mmCIF file of C-alpha atoms in Angstrom:
data_model
loop_
_atom_site.group_PDB
_atom_site.id
_atom_site.type_symbol
_atom_site.label_atom_id
_atom_site.label_comp_id
_atom_site.label_asym_id
_atom_site.label_seq_id
_atom_site.Cartn_x
_atom_site.Cartn_y
_atom_site.Cartn_z
ATOM 1 C CA MET L 139 -27.071 17.805 -68.623
ATOM 2 C CA THR L 140 -25.765 16.374 -71.886
ATOM 3 C CA THR L 141 -27.468 14.169 -74.456
ATOM 4 C CA LYS L 142 -24.221 13.331 -76.259
ATOM 5 C CA PRO L 143 -23.518 9.569 -76.397
ATOM 6 C CA ILE L 144 -20.905 8.334 -73.916
ATOM 7 C CA GLY L 145 -18.319 5.877 -75.225
ATOM 8 C CA VAL L 146 -16.836 3.701 -72.493
ATOM 9 C CA ALA L 147 -13.761 1.512 -72.203
ATOM 10 C CA VAL L 148 -12.122 -0.601 -69.535
ATOM 11 C CA ILE L 149 -8.371 -1.020 -69.170
ATOM 12 C CA GLY L 150 -7.734 -4.389 -67.570
ATOM 13 C CA ALA L 151 -9.677 -7.563 -68.407
ATOM 14 C CA GLY L 152 -8.976 -9.505 -65.230
ATOM 15 C CA MET L 153 -11.381 -10.385 -62.441
ATOM 16 C CA ALA L 154 -12.263 -6.841 -61.323
ATOM 17 C CA GLY L 155 -12.048 -5.581 -64.908
ATOM 18 C CA ARG L 156 -14.813 -7.974 -65.915
ATOM 19 C CA ALA L 157 -16.951 -6.597 -63.081
ATOM 20 C CA HIS L 158 -16.514 -3.089 -64.529
ATOM 21 C CA LEU L 159 -17.244 -4.313 -68.062
ATOM 22 C CA ASN L 160 -20.466 -5.934 -66.918
ATOM 23 C CA GLY L 161 -21.300 -2.867 -64.811
ATOM 24 C CA TYR L 162 -21.344 -0.575 -67.848
ATOM 25 C CA ARG L 163 -23.317 -3.105 -69.847
ATOM 26 C CA GLN L 164 -26.035 -3.252 -67.179
ATOM 27 C CA ALA L 165 -25.972 0.408 -66.130
ATOM 28 C CA VAL L 166 -28.437 1.516 -68.810
ATOM 29 C CA SER L 167 -30.973 -1.097 -67.678
ATOM 30 C CA VAL L 168 -31.408 0.253 -64.135
ATOM 31 C CA TYR L 169 -33.323 3.264 -62.750
ATOM 32 C CA GLY L 170 -35.223 4.018 -65.943
ATOM 33 C CA ALA L 171 -34.560 6.775 -68.459
ATOM 34 C CA GLY L 172 -32.149 9.637 -67.992
ATOM 35 C CA LEU L 173 -28.817 8.582 -69.428
ATOM 36 C CA PRO L 174 -27.769 9.408 -72.978
ATOM 37 C CA GLU L 175 -26.767 6.535 -75.233
ATOM 38 C CA VAL L 176 -23.891 4.514 -73.753
ATOM 39 C CA ARG L 177 -21.608 2.776 -76.233
ATOM 40 C CA LEU L 178 -19.480 -0.176 -75.133
ATOM 41 C CA VAL L 179 -16.410 0.640 -77.190
ATOM 42 C CA ALA L 180 -13.212 -1.096 -76.086
ATOM 43 C CA VAL L 181 -11.423 -3.466 -73.733
ATOM 44 C CA ALA L 182 -7.665 -3.076 -73.286
ATOM 45 C CA ASP L 183 -5.329 -5.638 -71.777
ATOM 46 C CA ALA L 184 -1.649 -6.322 -72.374
ATOM 47 C CA HIS L 185 -2.596 -10.001 -72.780
ATOM 48 C CA GLU L 186 -4.760 -9.881 -75.913
ATOM 49 C CA PRO L 187 -6.614 -13.198 -75.332
ATOM 50 C CA PHE L 188 -8.015 -11.787 -72.066
ATOM 51 C CA ALA L 189 -9.208 -8.655 -73.855
ATOM 52 C CA ALA L 190 -10.745 -10.628 -76.720
ATOM 53 C CA ASP L 191 -12.600 -12.986 -74.414
ATOM 54 C CA ALA L 192 -13.923 -10.110 -72.304
ATOM 55 C CA ALA L 193 -15.041 -8.113 -75.360
ATOM 56 C CA ARG L 194 -16.935 -11.134 -76.664
ATOM 57 C CA ARG L 195 -18.577 -11.899 -73.346
ATOM 58 C CA TYR L 196 -19.683 -8.371 -72.536
ATOM 59 C CA GLY L 197 -20.411 -7.006 -75.993
ATOM 60 C CA TYR L 198 -17.635 -4.448 -76.528
ATOM 61 C CA GLU L 199 -16.771 -3.348 -80.055
ATOM 62 C CA ARG L 200 -13.006 -3.861 -80.107
ATOM 63 C CA THR L 201 -9.874 -4.761 -78.172
ATOM 64 C CA GLU L 202 -6.556 -3.032 -77.584
ATOM 65 C CA THR L 203 -3.277 -4.181 -76.048
ATOM 66 C CA ASP L 204 -1.975 -0.729 -75.075
ATOM 67 C CA TRP L 205 -3.794 1.758 -72.840
ATOM 68 C CA ARG L 206 -2.477 4.577 -75.021
ATOM 69 C CA ALA L 207 -4.817 3.470 -77.802
ATOM 70 C CA ILE L 208 -7.706 4.100 -75.398
ATOM 71 C CA ALA L 209 -6.365 7.562 -74.541
ATOM 72 C CA GLU L 210 -5.993 8.463 -78.213
ATOM 73 C CA ALA L 211 -9.402 7.182 -79.348
ATOM 74 C CA ASP L 212 -11.900 9.876 -80.321
ATOM 75 C CA ASP L 213 -14.902 7.603 -79.693
ATOM 76 C CA ILE L 214 -14.084 6.958 -76.003
ATOM 77 C CA ASP L 215 -15.182 9.405 -73.310
ATOM 78 C CA ALA L 216 -15.057 7.442 -70.037
ATOM 79 C CA VAL L 217 -12.585 4.808 -68.859
ATOM 80 C CA SER L 218 -12.271 2.430 -65.926
ATOM 81 C CA VAL L 219 -8.680 1.689 -64.902
ATOM 82 C CA VAL L 220 -8.523 -1.819 -63.437
ATOM 83 C CA VAL L 221 -4.892 -2.944 -63.584
ATOM 84 C CA ALA L 222 -2.049 -3.556 -61.139
ATOM 85 C CA ASN L 223 -1.736 -0.725 -58.624
ATOM 86 C CA HIS L 224 1.736 0.388 -59.712
ATOM 87 C CA LEU L 225 0.384 1.166 -63.199
ATOM 88 C CA HIS L 226 -2.431 3.469 -62.064
ATOM 89 C CA ARG L 227 -0.620 6.802 -62.023
ATOM 90 C CA GLU L 228 0.782 6.754 -65.557
ATOM 91 C CA ILE L 229 -2.480 5.559 -67.061
ATOM 92 C CA VAL L 230 -4.770 7.915 -65.116
ATOM 93 C CA GLU L 231 -2.594 10.944 -65.841
ATOM 94 C CA GLY L 232 -2.452 9.994 -69.523
ATOM 95 C CA LEU L 233 -6.225 9.578 -69.746
ATOM 96 C CA LEU L 234 -6.904 12.875 -67.996
ATOM 97 C CA ALA L 235 -4.478 14.657 -70.311
ATOM 98 C CA ALA L 236 -6.419 13.169 -73.235
ATOM 99 C CA GLY L 237 -9.706 14.525 -71.876
ATOM 100 C CA LYS L 238 -11.174 11.239 -70.619
ATOM 101 C CA HIS L 239 -13.354 10.842 -67.530
ATOM 102 C CA VAL L 240 -11.699 8.270 -65.254
ATOM 103 C CA LEU L 241 -12.870 5.736 -62.673
ATOM 104 C CA CYS L 242 -9.775 4.193 -61.056
ATOM 105 C CA GLU L 243 -9.905 1.108 -58.882
ATOM 106 C CA LYS L 244 -8.674 1.279 -55.337
ATOM 107 C CA PRO L 245 -6.061 1.554 -53.948
ATOM 108 C CA LEU L 246 -5.547 4.679 -56.006
ATOM 109 C CA ALA L 247 -1.760 4.412 -56.316
ATOM 110 C CA PRO L 248 1.308 2.661 -54.900
ATOM 111 C CA SER L 249 2.245 5.715 -52.815
ATOM 112 C CA VAL L 250 0.840 8.912 -51.366
ATOM 113 C CA ALA L 251 3.140 10.938 -53.616
ATOM 114 C CA ASP L 252 1.766 9.202 -56.721
ATOM 115 C CA ALA L 253 -1.803 9.805 -55.571
ATOM 116 C CA GLU L 254 -1.085 13.474 -54.881
ATOM 117 C CA ALA L 255 0.190 13.829 -58.443
ATOM 118 C CA MET L 256 -2.956 12.150 -59.790
ATOM 119 C CA VAL L 257 -5.208 14.487 -57.813
ATOM 120 C CA LYS L 258 -3.247 17.470 -59.100
ATOM 121 C CA ALA L 259 -3.554 16.199 -62.676
ATOM 122 C CA ALA L 260 -7.348 16.151 -62.335
ATOM 123 C CA GLU L 261 -7.632 19.662 -60.888
ATOM 124 C CA GLY L 262 -9.187 22.198 -63.217
ATOM 125 C CA THR L 263 -9.932 19.687 -65.979
ATOM 126 C CA GLY L 264 -13.694 19.656 -65.459
ATOM 127 C CA LEU L 265 -13.545 15.877 -65.831
ATOM 128 C CA VAL L 266 -15.075 13.291 -63.525
ATOM 129 C CA ALA L 267 -12.113 11.642 -61.781
ATOM 130 C CA ALA L 268 -13.264 8.970 -59.351
ATOM 131 C CA THR L 269 -12.025 6.152 -57.121
ATOM 132 C CA GLY L 270 -13.856 2.819 -57.003
ATOM 133 C CA PHE L 271 -14.953 2.074 -53.444
ATOM 134 C CA THR L 272 -17.782 -0.237 -54.480
ATOM 135 C CA PHE L 273 -18.995 -1.255 -51.021
ATOM 136 C CA ARG L 274 -20.450 2.231 -50.627
ATOM 137 C CA ARG L 275 -23.103 0.980 -53.083
ATOM 138 C CA SER L 276 -24.329 -1.829 -50.817
ATOM 139 C CA PRO L 277 -28.032 -1.414 -49.959
ATOM 140 C CA ALA L 278 -27.508 -2.983 -46.544
ATOM 141 C CA VAL L 279 -24.498 -0.798 -45.744
ATOM 142 C CA ASN L 280 -26.483 2.288 -46.694
ATOM 143 C CA ALA L 281 -29.576 1.136 -44.817
ATOM 144 C CA ILE L 282 -27.483 0.840 -41.645
ATOM 145 C CA ARG L 283 -25.896 4.193 -42.335
ATOM 146 C CA GLN L 284 -29.326 5.792 -42.668
ATOM 147 C CA GLN L 285 -30.130 4.514 -39.195
ATOM 148 C CA VAL L 286 -26.934 6.148 -37.936
ATOM 149 C CA LEU L 287 -27.461 9.497 -39.648
ATOM 150 C CA ASP L 288 -31.193 9.920 -38.970
ATOM 151 C CA GLY L 289 -30.689 9.415 -35.254
ATOM 152 C CA SER L 290 -32.331 5.986 -34.890
ATOM 153 C CA LEU L 291 -28.974 4.511 -33.913
ATOM 154 C CA GLY L 292 -27.137 7.778 -33.483
ATOM 155 C CA PRO L 293 -23.405 8.448 -33.720
ATOM 156 C CA VAL L 294 -21.162 5.390 -33.911
ATOM 157 C CA GLN L 295 -18.994 4.813 -30.865
ATOM 158 C CA HIS L 296 -17.193 1.660 -32.052
ATOM 159 C CA PHE L 297 -16.707 0.231 -35.555
ATOM 160 C CA ASN L 298 -15.331 -3.317 -35.623
ATOM 161 C CA GLY L 299 -14.517 -4.632 -39.070
ATOM 162 C CA HIS L 300 -12.823 -7.548 -40.777
ATOM 163 C CA TYR L 301 -12.002 -8.484 -44.336
ATOM 164 C CA TRP L 302 -10.766 -12.068 -44.439
ATOM 165 C CA CYS L 303 -9.942 -13.900 -47.685
ATOM 166 C CA ASP L 304 -8.070 -17.096 -48.465
ATOM 167 C CA TYR L 305 -6.728 -16.421 -51.971
ATOM 168 C CA GLY L 306 -3.186 -16.383 -50.543
ATOM 169 C CA HIS L 307 -3.510 -19.338 -48.187
ATOM 170 C CA ASN L 308 -1.944 -21.960 -50.474
ATOM 171 C CA PRO L 309 1.848 -21.455 -50.448
ATOM 172 C CA ASP L 310 2.063 -23.185 -53.843
ATOM 173 C CA ALA L 311 -0.286 -20.732 -55.554
ATOM 174 C CA PRO L 312 1.640 -18.731 -58.175
ATOM 175 C CA MET L 313 3.535 -15.520 -57.624
ATOM 176 C CA SER L 314 1.889 -12.370 -58.987
ATOM 177 C CA TRP L 315 2.047 -8.582 -58.629
ATOM 178 C CA ARG L 316 -0.166 -8.852 -55.533
ATOM 179 C CA TYR L 317 2.725 -10.371 -53.581
ATOM 180 C CA ARG L 318 5.341 -7.837 -54.655
ATOM 181 C CA GLY L 319 6.040 -4.460 -53.120
ATOM 182 C CA PRO L 320 6.757 -3.087 -49.641
ATOM 183 C CA LEU L 321 4.907 -3.965 -46.461
ATOM 184 C CA GLY L 322 1.470 -2.413 -46.607
ATOM 185 C CA SER L 323 1.036 -3.069 -50.326
ATOM 186 C CA GLY L 324 -0.284 -6.591 -49.707
ATOM 187 C CA ALA L 325 -3.470 -7.510 -47.863
ATOM 188 C CA LEU L 326 -3.691 -4.075 -46.255
ATOM 189 C CA SER L 327 -3.742 -2.269 -49.595
ATOM 190 C CA ASP L 328 -5.682 -4.883 -51.555
ATOM 191 C CA ILE L 329 -8.637 -5.488 -49.232
ATOM 192 C CA GLY L 330 -7.890 -3.350 -46.176
ATOM 193 C CA SER L 331 -8.420 -0.219 -48.271
ATOM 194 C CA HIS L 332 -12.099 -1.178 -48.588
ATOM 195 C CA LEU L 333 -12.424 -1.771 -44.857
ATOM 196 C CA VAL L 334 -10.839 1.577 -43.964
ATOM 197 C CA ASP L 335 -13.219 3.325 -46.342
ATOM 198 C CA LEU L 336 -16.226 1.627 -44.750
ATOM 199 C CA GLY L 337 -15.042 2.613 -41.286
ATOM 200 C CA GLU L 338 -14.909 6.237 -42.382
ATOM 201 C CA TYR L 339 -18.257 5.901 -44.175
ATOM 202 C CA PHE L 340 -19.826 5.343 -40.762
ATOM 203 C CA CYS L 341 -17.558 7.271 -38.420
ATOM 204 C CA GLY L 342 -16.057 10.107 -40.450
ATOM 205 C CA PRO L 343 -12.345 10.690 -41.021
ATOM 206 C CA VAL L 344 -9.681 8.768 -39.133
ATOM 207 C CA ARG L 345 -7.623 11.029 -36.869
ATOM 208 C CA SER L 346 -4.925 8.524 -35.882
ATOM 209 C CA VAL L 347 -4.025 4.831 -36.011
ATOM 210 C CA GLN L 348 -2.365 2.733 -33.350
ATOM 211 C CA GLY L 349 -1.140 -0.775 -32.619
ATOM 212 C CA ALA L 350 -0.620 -1.790 -36.243
ATOM 213 C CA VAL L 351 0.861 -5.199 -37.048
ATOM 214 C CA LEU L 352 1.770 -6.302 -40.592
ATOM 215 C CA SER L 353 2.743 -9.944 -40.923
ATOM 216 C CA THR L 354 3.995 -12.144 -43.772
ATOM 217 C CA GLN L 355 3.224 -15.810 -43.137
ATOM 218 C CA VAL L 356 3.806 -17.298 -46.614
ATOM 219 C CA HIS L 357 7.394 -16.319 -47.404
ATOM 220 C CA GLU L 358 7.828 -17.560 -50.982
ATOM 221 C CA ARG L 359 5.748 -18.627 -53.967
ATOM 222 C CA PRO L 360 6.405 -20.495 -57.240
ATOM 223 C CA VAL L 361 6.917 -18.553 -60.453
ATOM 224 C CA PRO L 362 3.972 -19.004 -62.870
ATOM 225 C CA LEU L 363 4.523 -20.624 -66.256
ATOM 226 C CA GLY L 364 1.714 -18.635 -67.885
ATOM 227 C CA THR L 365 -0.018 -15.277 -67.683
ATOM 228 C CA THR L 366 -1.737 -14.656 -64.366
ATOM 229 C CA VAL L 367 -5.184 -13.133 -63.979
ATOM 230 C CA GLY L 368 -7.248 -12.437 -60.893
ATOM 231 C CA HIS L 369 -5.864 -14.443 -58.013
ATOM 232 C CA SER L 370 -4.164 -16.841 -60.467
ATOM 233 C CA ALA L 371 -4.944 -20.051 -58.624
ATOM 234 C CA ASP L 372 -5.363 -22.066 -61.837
ATOM 235 C CA VAL L 373 -2.066 -21.117 -63.528
ATOM 236 C CA ARG L 374 0.633 -23.804 -63.819
ATOM 237 C CA VAL L 375 3.855 -23.152 -61.907
ATOM 238 C CA GLY L 376 7.471 -24.246 -62.188
ATOM 239 C CA GLN L 377 10.120 -25.218 -59.664
ATOM 240 C CA GLU L 378 11.571 -21.730 -59.259
ATOM 241 C CA ARG L 379 10.266 -19.763 -56.294
ATOM 242 C CA GLU L 380 10.385 -16.049 -55.434
ATOM 243 C CA PRO L 381 10.116 -14.300 -52.070
ATOM 244 C CA VAL L 382 6.821 -12.750 -51.020
ATOM 245 C CA GLU L 383 7.589 -9.124 -50.261
ATOM 246 C CA ASN L 384 4.471 -7.779 -48.578
ATOM 247 C CA ASP L 385 1.872 -8.515 -45.924
ATOM 248 C CA ASP L 386 -0.557 -11.438 -45.578
ATOM 249 C CA ILE L 387 -2.177 -10.069 -42.403
ATOM 250 C CA ALA L 388 -2.830 -6.574 -41.070
ATOM 251 C CA THR L 389 -4.413 -5.588 -37.770
ATOM 252 C CA PHE L 390 -4.723 -2.116 -36.250
ATOM 253 C CA THR L 391 -6.938 0.217 -34.288
ATOM 254 C CA ALA L 392 -8.069 3.709 -35.231
ATOM 255 C CA THR L 393 -9.365 6.799 -33.493
ATOM 256 C CA PHE L 394 -11.794 8.875 -35.547
ATOM 257 C CA ALA L 395 -12.125 12.648 -35.391
ATOM 258 C CA SER L 396 -15.676 12.079 -34.108
ATOM 259 C CA GLY L 397 -14.300 10.320 -31.024
ATOM 260 C CA ALA L 398 -15.335 6.861 -32.229
ATOM 261 C CA VAL L 399 -12.911 3.940 -32.025
ATOM 262 C CA GLY L 400 -12.247 1.406 -34.782
ATOM 263 C CA THR L 401 -10.772 -2.090 -34.632
ATOM 264 C CA PHE L 402 -9.706 -3.705 -37.902
ATOM 265 C CA SER L 403 -8.519 -7.153 -39.007
ATOM 266 C CA VAL L 404 -7.424 -8.031 -42.563
ATOM 267 C CA SER L 405 -6.111 -11.313 -43.970
ATOM 268 C CA ARG L 406 -5.556 -12.966 -47.346
ATOM 269 C CA ILE L 407 -4.690 -16.344 -45.779
ATOM 270 C CA ALA L 408 -7.915 -16.991 -43.828
ATOM 271 C CA ARG L 409 -8.564 -20.528 -45.015
ATOM 272 C CA GLY L 410 -12.173 -21.331 -45.820
ATOM 273 C CA LEU L 411 -13.203 -17.664 -46.112
ATOM 274 C CA ALA L 412 -13.054 -16.734 -49.767
ATOM 275 C CA ASN L 413 -14.477 -13.224 -49.444
ATOM 276 C CA SER L 414 -15.553 -12.529 -45.877
ATOM 277 C CA LEU L 415 -16.127 -8.834 -45.290
ATOM 278 C CA GLY L 416 -18.137 -7.964 -42.216
ATOM 279 C CA PHE L 417 -18.544 -5.358 -39.516
ATOM 280 C CA GLU L 418 -20.386 -4.300 -36.399
ATOM 281 C CA VAL L 419 -21.333 -0.727 -35.543
ATOM 282 C CA PHE L 420 -22.107 0.053 -31.929
ATOM 283 C CA SER L 421 -23.886 3.381 -31.440
ATOM 284 C CA LYS L 422 -25.478 5.327 -28.622
ATOM 285 C CA GLY L 423 -28.941 4.170 -29.639
ATOM 286 C CA GLY L 424 -28.244 0.593 -30.719
ATOM 287 C CA ALA L 425 -26.105 -1.572 -32.967
ATOM 288 C CA ALA L 426 -26.048 -3.250 -36.379
ATOM 289 C CA THR L 427 -24.080 -5.949 -38.164
ATOM 290 C CA PHE L 428 -23.363 -6.861 -41.787
ATOM 291 C CA GLU L 429 -21.675 -9.821 -43.471
ATOM 292 C CA LEU L 430 -20.970 -9.920 -47.211
ATOM 293 C CA SER L 431 -21.819 -13.623 -47.458
ATOM 294 C CA ARG L 432 -25.418 -12.517 -46.788
ATOM 295 C CA PRO L 433 -25.378 -9.245 -48.761
ATOM 296 C CA ALA L 434 -29.146 -8.701 -48.907
ATOM 297 C CA GLU L 435 -29.722 -8.519 -45.173
ATOM 298 C CA PHE L 436 -28.364 -7.047 -41.957
ATOM 299 C CA THR L 437 -29.145 -7.282 -38.267
ATOM 300 C CA LEU L 438 -30.270 -4.404 -36.090
ATOM 301 C CA ALA L 439 -30.663 -3.839 -32.355
ATOM 302 C CA ASP L 440 -32.337 -0.640 -31.196
ATOM 303 C CA ALA L 441 -34.978 0.669 -28.806
ATOM 304 C CA ALA L 442 -37.913 -0.648 -30.865
ATOM 305 C CA ALA L 443 -38.371 -3.652 -28.596
ATOM 306 C CA ALA L 444 -38.318 -3.611 -24.818
ATOM 307 C CA ASP L 445 -37.196 -6.274 -22.383
ATOM 308 C CA PRO L 446 -37.465 -9.213 -22.355
ATOM 309 C CA VAL L 447 -37.502 -9.433 -26.191
ATOM 310 C CA ASP L 448 -34.914 -6.748 -26.848
ATOM 311 C CA GLY L 449 -32.027 -7.868 -29.084
ATOM 312 C CA TYR L 450 -30.873 -8.206 -32.654
ATOM 313 C CA ARG L 451 -33.455 -8.725 -35.399
ATOM 314 C CA ARG L 452 -32.831 -9.748 -39.010
ATOM 315 C CA VAL L 453 -33.752 -7.152 -41.641
ATOM 316 C CA VAL L 454 -34.169 -8.401 -45.227
ATOM 317 C CA ILE L 455 -33.385 -5.851 -47.956
ATOM 318 C CA GLY L 456 -36.274 -4.666 -50.130
ATOM 319 C CA PRO L 457 -37.410 -1.669 -52.205
ATOM 320 C CA GLY L 458 -37.710 0.495 -49.094
ATOM 321 C CA HIS L 459 -33.937 0.374 -48.760
ATOM 322 C CA PRO L 460 -31.353 2.279 -50.847
ATOM 323 C CA TYR L 461 -30.588 1.223 -54.435
ATOM 324 C CA ILE L 462 -33.217 -1.525 -54.759
ATOM 325 C CA ALA L 463 -36.226 0.296 -56.276
ATOM 326 C CA GLY L 464 -35.446 0.446 -59.990
ATOM 327 C CA GLY L 465 -32.008 -1.039 -59.441
ATOM 328 C CA LEU L 466 -32.959 -4.686 -59.996
ATOM 329 C CA PRO L 467 -35.084 -6.405 -62.666
ATOM 330 C CA MET L 468 -37.202 -7.796 -59.815
ATOM 331 C CA ASP L 469 -37.131 -4.982 -57.262
ATOM 332 C CA PHE L 470 -39.326 -6.926 -54.890
ATOM 333 C CA PRO L 471 -38.834 -7.563 -51.156
ATOM 334 C CA SER L 472 -36.521 -10.480 -50.353
ATOM 335 C CA VAL L 473 -35.495 -11.164 -53.989
ATOM 336 C CA GLY L 474 -31.857 -10.501 -53.066
ATOM 337 C CA HIS L 475 -28.754 -9.301 -54.857
ATOM 338 C CA GLY L 476 -25.003 -9.879 -54.904
ATOM 339 C CA GLN L 477 -21.724 -7.999 -55.110
ATOM 340 C CA HIS L 478 -21.926 -7.661 -58.897
ATOM 341 C CA GLU L 479 -24.786 -5.203 -58.520
ATOM 342 C CA PHE L 480 -22.498 -2.857 -56.589
ATOM 343 C CA PHE L 481 -20.422 -2.461 -59.766
ATOM 344 C CA VAL L 482 -23.562 -1.858 -61.840
ATOM 345 C CA TRP L 483 -24.749 0.896 -59.512
ATOM 346 C CA GLN L 484 -21.247 2.372 -59.372
ATOM 347 C CA ALA L 485 -21.065 2.440 -63.186
ATOM 348 C CA ARG L 486 -24.493 4.073 -63.323
ATOM 349 C CA ALA L 487 -23.437 6.763 -60.839
ATOM 350 C CA PHE L 488 -20.235 7.451 -62.803
ATOM 351 C CA LEU L 489 -22.146 7.789 -66.072
ATOM 352 C CA GLU L 490 -24.743 10.042 -64.432
ATOM 353 C CA GLN L 491 -21.985 12.348 -63.202
ATOM 354 C CA ILE L 492 -20.566 12.565 -66.712
ATOM 355 C CA ALA L 493 -23.995 13.270 -68.186
ATOM 356 C CA GLY L 494 -24.931 15.776 -65.492
ATOM 357 C CA VAL L 495 -27.889 13.687 -64.309
ATOM 358 C CA ASP L 496 -29.057 14.234 -60.734
ATOM 359 C CA GLY L 497 -29.560 10.658 -59.592
ATOM 360 C CA LEU L 498 -27.336 8.394 -57.530
ATOM 361 C CA PRO L 499 -24.789 9.744 -55.042
ATOM 362 C CA PRO L 500 -21.578 10.651 -56.877
ATOM 363 C CA CYS L 501 -18.569 8.367 -56.903
ATOM 364 C CA PRO L 502 -15.769 9.060 -54.422
ATOM 365 C CA THR L 503 -13.163 11.374 -55.924
ATOM 366 C CA LEU L 504 -9.448 10.902 -56.479
ATOM 367 C CA ALA L 505 -9.028 13.046 -53.369
ATOM 368 C CA ASP L 506 -10.951 10.399 -51.420
ATOM 369 C CA GLY L 507 -8.579 7.790 -52.819
ATOM 370 C CA LEU L 508 -5.629 9.936 -51.741
ATOM 371 C CA HIS L 509 -7.014 10.265 -48.226
ATOM 372 C CA ASN L 510 -7.475 6.480 -48.054
ATOM 373 C CA LEU L 511 -3.802 6.042 -48.962
ATOM 374 C CA ARG L 512 -2.787 8.479 -46.232
ATOM 375 C CA VAL L 513 -4.599 6.304 -43.700
ATOM 376 C CA LEU L 514 -2.873 3.191 -45.072
ATOM 377 C CA ASP L 515 0.465 5.021 -44.950
ATOM 378 C CA ALA L 516 -0.108 5.849 -41.274
ATOM 379 C CA ILE L 517 -0.896 2.185 -40.565
ATOM 380 C CA VAL L 518 2.408 1.152 -42.158
ATOM 381 C CA ALA L 519 4.256 3.797 -40.124
ATOM 382 C CA SER L 520 2.614 2.502 -36.951
ATOM 383 C CA ALA L 521 3.679 -1.064 -37.777
ATOM 384 C CA HIS L 522 7.274 0.030 -38.431
ATOM 385 C CA GLY L 523 7.171 1.956 -35.150
ATOM 386 C CA ASP L 524 6.186 -1.020 -32.976
ATOM 387 C CA GLY L 525 2.561 0.053 -32.929
ATOM 388 C CA ARG L 526 3.065 3.714 -32.040
ATOM 389 C CA SER L 527 0.230 6.149 -32.642
ATOM 390 C CA VAL L 528 0.462 7.955 -35.992
ATOM 391 C CA ASP L 529 -1.689 10.939 -36.952
ATOM 392 C CA VAL L 530 -3.463 11.110 -40.316
ATOM 393 C CA GLN L 531 -3.492 14.334 -42.299
ATOM 394 C CA PRO L 532 -7.003 15.851 -41.991
ATOM 395 C CA LEU L 533 -9.383 15.766 -44.912
ATOM 396 C CA ALA L 534 -9.519 18.932 -46.963
ATOM 397 C CA VAL L 535 -13.326 18.570 -47.235
ATOM 398 C CA PRO L 536 -14.708 17.444 -43.866
ATOM 399 C CA SER L 537 -18.299 17.310 -45.195
ATOM 400 C CA ARG L 538 -17.411 13.992 -46.855
ATOM 401 C CA THR L 539 -18.836 12.124 -43.871
ATOM 402 C CA VAL L 540 -22.482 12.937 -44.655
ATOM 403 C CA PRO L 541 -23.068 12.778 -48.441
ATOM 404 C CA SER L 542 -26.591 12.482 -49.779
ATOM 405 C CA LEU L 543 -28.524 9.334 -49.024
ATOM 406 C CA ALA L 544 -30.960 9.930 -51.900
ATOM 407 C CA VAL L 545 -29.956 6.782 -53.760
ATOM 408 C CA GLN L 546 -33.190 5.969 -55.559
ATOM 409 C CA GLN L 547 -34.608 7.517 -58.705
#
């Protein structure tokens, strides 16, 4: 354990970047004492007004316009990388070479080969090198998972998940990096990566994928007249239009090494559903459901009630569930929480790993991010092969499926 102050920075001041910035700011306020001093040092963004606004809002000391300034700074120890996917490899490798701990947003890289190089760059450094799968920090997700692992529900037989968004529904919304790149780098990579990770969080590693379909429904978009950020819906556009290169919709099935089956549906053009992530797990001893629009609750069906009142019951999240006790200012039953808290708890876990504090479960590694990309790569191969079954390279560390559930301090 170290008592040395930890200087933090975030590269990327867009929508997800702001969530990381706020996460570090709040991380010292949850779960009591234990962390050394955390200094909010810098925000970097190629568009300086974004960086300046974010630094002001979240209390960071300075701004930069080049990630290399972050790598070279002696007062920065830990960095979140929250920029366009194709930039991840160069930045992460540069930060690791400079001795910085790194938390990189998902998807880890634009290709498996890039991710393999990033994993190799982290080997032997002794640095924390993590991938940001924030939904693993959901109290409800972990409460359901506890029921699976402790035998109340038992092993999952079928995971059915969707992640439906509508940020790409309007064909006149501006072009951005999200719509460029090969099939598989669109909705599948952007939001499907989260859904695949959740499927494996419950069922263990995917063995193969089948029946994949990748579809582009909006074929061109107008070129923006200004700098885009987030999903860029409020940026003015001109008359010129560019082709959309990647996928709006992805559907596929998966077979897990455990024998469980997964069915998955992903869309960025699901009108009226801004951020609809949800799933059902069907197990030998019961079932459970979760929907992100109601993040502080889930439903559960098990053997606790007999006929004729057997069925799903609503469970409201409280301090008896993971992450809540000490993780909220009002850690009281039924107070509730939102998605922002996932980033706070992720930032806290990352900082604890750096400090050597035994607290929250550790963040997923770059190797986990690489494995996620291998699953996505298999889905793309299945789609190009008219839905044929494609095997996924096995995980090097199969114990990943049952990490510690001790998520309270």
